[in-house]
XYZ file of C-alpha atoms in Angstrom:
99
model
C 0.000 -12.873 -6.625
C -0.868 -9.879 -8.823
C -2.134 -7.013 -6.683
C -0.879 -8.573 -3.444
C 0.039 -5.710 -1.126
C 2.924 -6.300 1.283
C 4.484 -4.118 3.920
C 7.186 -4.431 6.539
C 9.039 -7.009 4.469
C 12.360 -8.497 5.494
C 14.382 -11.196 3.813
C 14.326 -12.465 0.219
C 11.999 -10.950 -2.346
C 10.587 -12.136 -5.642
C 11.729 -10.120 -8.684
C 8.116 -9.379 -9.580
C 7.651 -6.653 -6.955
C 6.751 -3.028 -7.529
C 7.599 -0.472 -4.870
C 5.169 2.421 -4.619
C 6.575 5.498 -2.884
C 4.153 8.263 -1.857
C 5.050 11.864 -2.659
C 4.536 12.795 1.007
C 5.374 10.545 3.961
C 1.957 11.124 5.513
C 0.296 9.582 2.415
C 1.872 6.171 3.167
C -0.966 4.486 5.081
C -3.660 6.165 2.999
C -1.939 4.816 -0.119
C -1.533 1.341 1.415
C -5.242 1.223 2.232
C -6.159 2.429 -1.278
C -3.997 -0.285 -2.848
C -5.811 -2.894 -0.756
C -9.312 -1.849 -1.847
C -11.374 -4.285 -3.854
C -11.837 -1.707 -6.628
C -8.065 -1.198 -7.060
C -7.343 -4.920 -6.788
C -9.915 -5.756 -9.470
C -8.650 -2.976 -11.739
C -5.053 -4.106 -11.449
C -5.910 -7.751 -12.013
C -7.981 -6.873 -15.078
C -5.070 -4.838 -16.498
C -2.445 -7.516 -15.886
C -3.416 -10.217 -18.342
C -0.301 -11.808 -19.833
C -0.290 -15.376 -21.027
C 2.760 -16.834 -19.264
C 2.552 -14.887 -16.007
C 0.139 -12.218 -14.856
C 1.815 -8.881 -14.276
C 1.890 -5.177 -15.016
C 4.435 -2.438 -15.484
C 5.064 1.099 -14.247
C 2.985 2.655 -17.036
C -0.087 0.734 -15.821
C 0.291 2.186 -12.323
C 1.010 5.712 -13.530
C -2.292 5.772 -15.408
C -4.394 5.021 -12.314
C -5.990 8.030 -10.629
C -6.915 8.224 -6.970
C -8.758 10.796 -4.924
C -6.744 12.224 -2.032
C -8.292 14.371 0.721
C -7.236 18.007 0.560
C -7.116 18.193 4.350
C -3.484 17.388 5.113
C -4.176 17.465 8.861
C -6.630 14.610 8.379
C -4.104 12.643 6.304
C -1.411 13.180 8.947
C -3.750 11.994 11.720
C -4.736 8.960 9.623
C -1.027 8.211 9.040
C -0.256 8.427 12.744
C -3.121 6.208 13.911
C -2.965 3.584 11.158
C 0.845 3.318 11.109
C 0.810 2.545 14.848
C -1.799 -0.150 14.203
C 0.244 -1.572 11.312
C 3.425 -1.694 13.432
C 1.548 -3.467 16.222
C 0.147 -5.960 13.719
C 3.668 -6.716 12.420
C 4.972 -7.152 15.968
C 2.119 -9.519 16.836
C 2.723 -11.592 13.694
C 6.467 -11.770 14.333
C 5.911 -13.002 17.879
C 7.861 -10.134 19.460
C 4.731 -9.265 21.459
C 2.870 -11.922 23.411
C -0.849 -11.528 24.013
């Protein structure tokens, strides 16, 4: 489950989780989408080789660079639109909304 990206979690968690907190709240969905990219997933998996159990630590994440748009208005709009879509997706999966 290395590089598995979760959001909107409730309940019991495995101890092998890493919580990534953006420096600005409007980076949240941009960051989530970055973490889900094939390039990031492959990089993280390639850096996580341990014999007993695949994993990584904070220093691995802190060494990864990402490009962030300078236009904060664009990031805020992206956050607004994508967070609404993510919330709707969670509600649909939980069954609280019937289609």
